[in-house]
């Protein structure tokens, strides 16, 4: 007697099981069952059936959690069965749609099943795997996740998670395991040998890491507490961050923003494991411009774009960029995708709202129907050569066939010795080495200059008569100077609409908000000079001025804090936040805390420089002079051990290495010190001469 054939519901459940195992083989049984939308009992029956048919292989997993003893992987037979069931599933859904279409309209839809429509398509146009579960499963997991430990993601982690879930980070199925992490750090390879140059890790503080067991599920939430995904923790370890900095970024140098983040912002422990996506992060800005990899691939299919060259940018586009990208697309005989990063970029970059308005102003300059723009919610690491390869893989996942790699691509600027972190062509060289394996072609970035005699842009290295013509160019530094001083920006350099947007966001420096940040020992004279400066600036008028004195902030904003390093950092960050809001709204913030730690001062600088200028003033009074001036007897009490954690006595002070201004107060009166600050502000263009 023949066994009964499985019905469509059973077949669908098997299809979803094979698909889920292929996506995330290491998830817990509970997460696997929720992803498929079945009970644990039904999951066990499905797994038994699949293993009996040799579609799924079950392996033991070493670990302390007895609830997570197994890992599931597809066999080659299982992979083939998944493909077969995918075709049957699609055919059935197309048939259901066709029947509904006929019932409503009286005609057939004429749609051909996806298998037949895509068989002749280029690989870059076929759908890519995502990590999301169905809507029904997502609703069920949201309910169950209320009982799970939660981790509120940082801004960078939200960017990473979004690209994990939507396939932008394919082939990753979650945050890297320790084995994958070590392979990526050492040789840009996952444990299975796949090329991947950037560690994608879930960094958490030690306290949270110690509360999580191997095999446990955790809910990943955005900063507002909205659940985005469930992660099954397979690895929990303390990384060698110095080694990561050396291998990934080329040097363990805090001048590199990603290295500084690694040591001073990221958590001490990493968690690894597969994720199941529940919903994508919500973006309220430029929603029509945000596309997942599959949405872009569908758009390319609809438009008939077989070749697409992507342009990565985190800066506004000017005429040279428009000419460069147009030439690159023409050279590759491809359409053009402007694909700017709107996640986290380099501290001090122009905000993405302004940049996107600038990009939209430029789109009309391209021939109709040849160019599109989509926003990429990526957290850049500024890792130069590795970042170029990473960007290429991400663009390949988004359906692009070509990628423009620039000179010093994703370079962070100068290191601690004042030299570039990476060579000008290191990124192009590394990309070229892996180009064939990546499956996306590199288009060299050509340095475009304006030839006045011919009134056109040309590649600098292709101008044969360069000694006989007038070549014009404006550097980024010169552009910023012209903007800050309100000087003319010629039309040959940029589009009037772009300049108008930049001027709206970046008015002349004498009209911008800024922060003056005094730092020095207790008793060095910071507060006295800050008060004198405030009076002088208020006398000049024009902008509201606020003094955030260390003692006053301690009294009114941080009264509950002590003097441990953690509390000192928190106090300075509060001051920095208030100063950044004042600066953003065009005011002047004068801060006068001790601020003993260089890493915290740097974090405050980065926060404020998003909105305006930051002037660090080191009041360099010696500790001996501060003790001599001490009217409150604090130094005496600290020497006697009656005051703990006192800066300069029992707690360290990181002397600023490169402040904008260093003031010696011994043998110098207060008025003269305040006048030195005014002169510096004038030289920086922040106040009118």
XYZ file of C-alpha atoms in Angstrom, residues 117-368:
252
model
C 10.659 34.476 -15.600
C 14.053 34.545 -13.913
C 15.775 31.593 -15.543
C 17.298 33.809 -18.228
C 17.908 36.775 -15.950
C 21.299 37.988 -14.889
C 22.188 36.881 -11.351
C 22.141 40.500 -10.136
C 18.419 40.761 -10.937
C 17.230 37.590 -9.191
C 15.749 37.950 -5.676
C 18.206 37.649 -2.792
C 17.632 35.832 0.495
C 16.311 37.875 3.429
C 16.127 36.943 7.118
C 12.567 38.100 7.799
C 9.789 35.735 8.820
C 6.222 35.995 7.553
C 3.839 38.580 8.993
C 1.930 35.967 11.002
C 5.130 34.499 12.438
C 6.411 37.979 13.221
C 3.251 38.805 15.207
C 3.621 35.566 17.156
C 7.312 36.234 17.860
C 6.576 39.766 19.056
C 4.263 38.314 21.680
C 6.736 35.619 22.760
C 9.674 38.037 22.798
C 8.129 39.893 25.722
C 9.503 37.083 27.915
C 13.044 37.273 26.472
C 16.005 39.312 27.720
C 16.268 42.469 25.611
C 19.171 44.411 24.202
C 18.537 48.002 23.057
C 20.669 48.480 19.966
C 23.019 51.397 19.428
C 22.689 53.543 16.285
C 25.491 51.585 14.602
C 23.969 48.231 15.566
C 20.583 49.268 14.121
C 22.295 50.004 10.787
C 24.067 46.620 10.866
C 20.924 44.720 11.820
C 18.871 46.303 9.026
C 21.391 45.218 6.394
C 21.632 41.743 7.917
C 17.876 41.286 7.752
C 17.278 42.661 4.252
C 20.163 40.775 2.613
C 22.525 43.732 2.245
C 25.136 41.789 4.246
C 24.564 38.467 2.468
C 25.951 35.777 3.081
C 25.834 36.671 6.799
C 22.961 35.084 8.712
C 23.501 37.053 11.894
C 26.166 38.708 14.006
C 29.507 36.932 13.591
C 30.428 33.942 15.729
C 33.855 34.011 17.335
C 35.244 31.660 14.672
C 33.864 33.822 11.858
C 35.073 36.985 13.594
C 38.627 35.701 13.944
C 38.694 34.617 10.297
C 37.443 38.033 9.157
C 39.944 39.909 11.315
C 42.908 37.795 10.245
C 42.289 37.175 6.540
C 38.907 38.663 5.503
C 37.309 35.212 5.379
C 34.380 33.654 7.192
C 34.905 30.198 8.675
C 33.451 28.625 5.506
C 35.957 30.495 3.328
C 33.567 33.178 2.025
C 35.094 36.605 1.426
C 33.965 39.137 4.042
C 36.273 41.983 5.144
C 34.445 43.695 8.020
C 33.618 42.369 11.524
C 29.848 42.673 12.059
C 29.574 42.140 15.790
C 27.048 42.809 18.537
C 29.116 44.569 21.180
C 27.642 44.719 24.694
C 28.929 45.671 28.157
C 30.349 42.983 30.414
C 27.326 43.107 32.727
C 24.918 42.181 29.906
C 27.269 39.539 28.456
C 27.488 37.808 31.842
C 23.687 37.691 32.083
C 23.304 35.817 28.779
C 23.724 32.043 28.426
C 24.927 30.255 25.314
C 21.876 28.987 23.451
C 19.613 31.657 24.874
C 17.369 33.810 22.672
C 17.474 37.577 23.133
C 15.202 40.264 21.706
C 16.948 42.981 19.712
C 15.168 46.318 20.041
C 15.661 49.814 18.691
C 16.435 52.684 21.130
C 12.686 53.253 21.616
C 12.158 49.614 22.633
C 10.516 48.398 19.407
C 11.475 44.782 18.720
C 13.261 44.252 15.397
C 14.660 40.713 15.610
C 15.381 37.708 17.803
C 18.935 36.445 18.101
C 20.015 32.989 19.276
C 23.286 33.492 21.137
C 25.889 30.941 20.054
C 29.056 32.828 21.083
C 29.997 35.197 23.884
C 33.589 36.420 24.153
C 35.928 39.287 24.998
C 37.753 40.275 21.790
C 41.337 41.447 21.403
C 40.450 44.976 20.303
C 44.036 46.054 19.734
C 44.455 43.131 17.325
C 41.190 44.009 15.582
C 42.339 47.621 15.170
C 45.718 46.588 13.722
C 44.318 44.057 11.246
C 41.103 45.761 10.142
C 42.064 49.439 10.267
C 45.810 49.134 9.789
C 46.849 50.671 13.117
C 45.753 50.830 16.746
C 45.604 54.624 16.527
C 42.873 56.588 18.307
C 43.044 59.244 15.576
C 41.064 56.764 13.480
C 37.356 57.297 14.314
C 36.544 53.567 14.162
C 39.485 52.675 16.425
C 38.405 55.353 18.872
C 34.872 53.914 18.763
C 36.259 50.415 19.273
C 38.177 51.330 22.429
C 36.033 54.074 23.942
C 32.423 53.431 22.885
C 31.925 49.759 21.955
C 31.107 47.230 24.672
C 33.805 44.969 26.133
C 32.168 41.723 24.949
C 30.823 40.469 21.623
C 27.760 38.264 21.164
C 27.419 36.144 18.033
C 24.611 34.105 16.566
C 21.953 33.890 13.858
C 19.011 36.249 13.804
C 15.398 36.027 12.735
C 14.061 39.331 11.452
C 10.673 40.499 12.697
C 10.420 43.980 11.197
C 12.700 46.559 9.647
C 13.678 49.738 11.508
C 11.320 52.639 10.909
C 12.618 55.635 8.961
C 10.457 58.741 8.774
C 12.683 60.686 6.385
C 12.958 60.258 2.592
C 10.965 57.021 2.735
C 10.452 56.915 -1.036
C 14.249 56.977 -1.470
C 14.980 54.011 0.818
C 15.131 50.626 -0.914
C 16.064 47.133 0.233
C 18.292 45.019 -2.039
C 15.257 43.145 -3.359
C 13.358 46.372 -4.006
C 16.269 47.697 -6.041
C 16.619 44.414 -7.929
C 12.893 44.523 -8.727
C 13.272 48.114 -9.959
C 16.202 47.130 -12.187
C 14.145 44.240 -13.595
C 11.214 46.547 -14.280
C 13.435 49.118 -16.006
C 15.358 46.488 -17.945
C 18.694 47.570 -16.452
C 21.112 44.680 -16.982
C 24.221 46.654 -15.986
C 24.204 49.075 -13.085
C 27.177 51.085 -11.807
C 26.915 52.269 -8.187
C 28.429 55.470 -6.851
C 29.226 55.554 -3.125
C 29.237 58.982 -1.527
C 28.981 60.663 1.869
C 29.495 64.200 0.503
C 27.372 66.531 -1.633
C 27.681 66.140 -5.410
C 29.230 68.943 -7.439
C 29.756 69.303 -11.187
C 32.963 67.214 -11.159
C 31.134 64.325 -9.476
C 28.264 64.556 -11.949
C 30.706 64.438 -14.859
C 32.669 61.587 -13.275
C 29.620 59.400 -12.634
C 28.149 60.074 -16.063
C 31.451 59.096 -17.720
C 31.759 55.980 -15.533
C 28.284 54.780 -16.531
C 28.981 55.511 -20.179
C 32.312 53.686 -20.000
C 30.677 50.596 -18.496
C 27.666 50.920 -20.827
C 25.543 50.781 -17.704
C 22.854 52.712 -15.892
C 23.804 54.687 -12.814
C 22.737 54.262 -9.184
C 23.610 57.142 -6.851
C 23.837 55.210 -3.565
C 24.778 57.620 -0.747
C 25.343 56.505 2.836
C 22.833 58.005 5.271
C 23.689 55.913 8.332
C 26.806 56.813 10.311
C 29.645 58.490 8.437
C 32.771 60.368 9.516
C 32.308 62.744 12.484
C 31.970 66.270 11.172
C 30.383 65.293 7.832
C 27.451 67.317 6.526
C 24.192 65.884 7.861
C 22.367 63.487 5.552
C 19.234 65.657 5.343
C 21.213 68.408 3.637
C 23.125 65.949 1.472
C 19.986 64.199 0.196
C 18.430 67.543 -0.770
C 21.656 68.291 -2.657
C 21.541 64.908 -4.422
C 17.940 65.474 -5.468
C 18.917 68.834 -6.917
C 21.533 67.133 -9.112
C 19.420 64.232 -10.427
C 17.864 66.396 -13.154
C 21.335 66.944 -14.610
C 21.500 63.320 -15.807
C 19.796 62.098 -18.993
C 16.229 60.965 -18.360
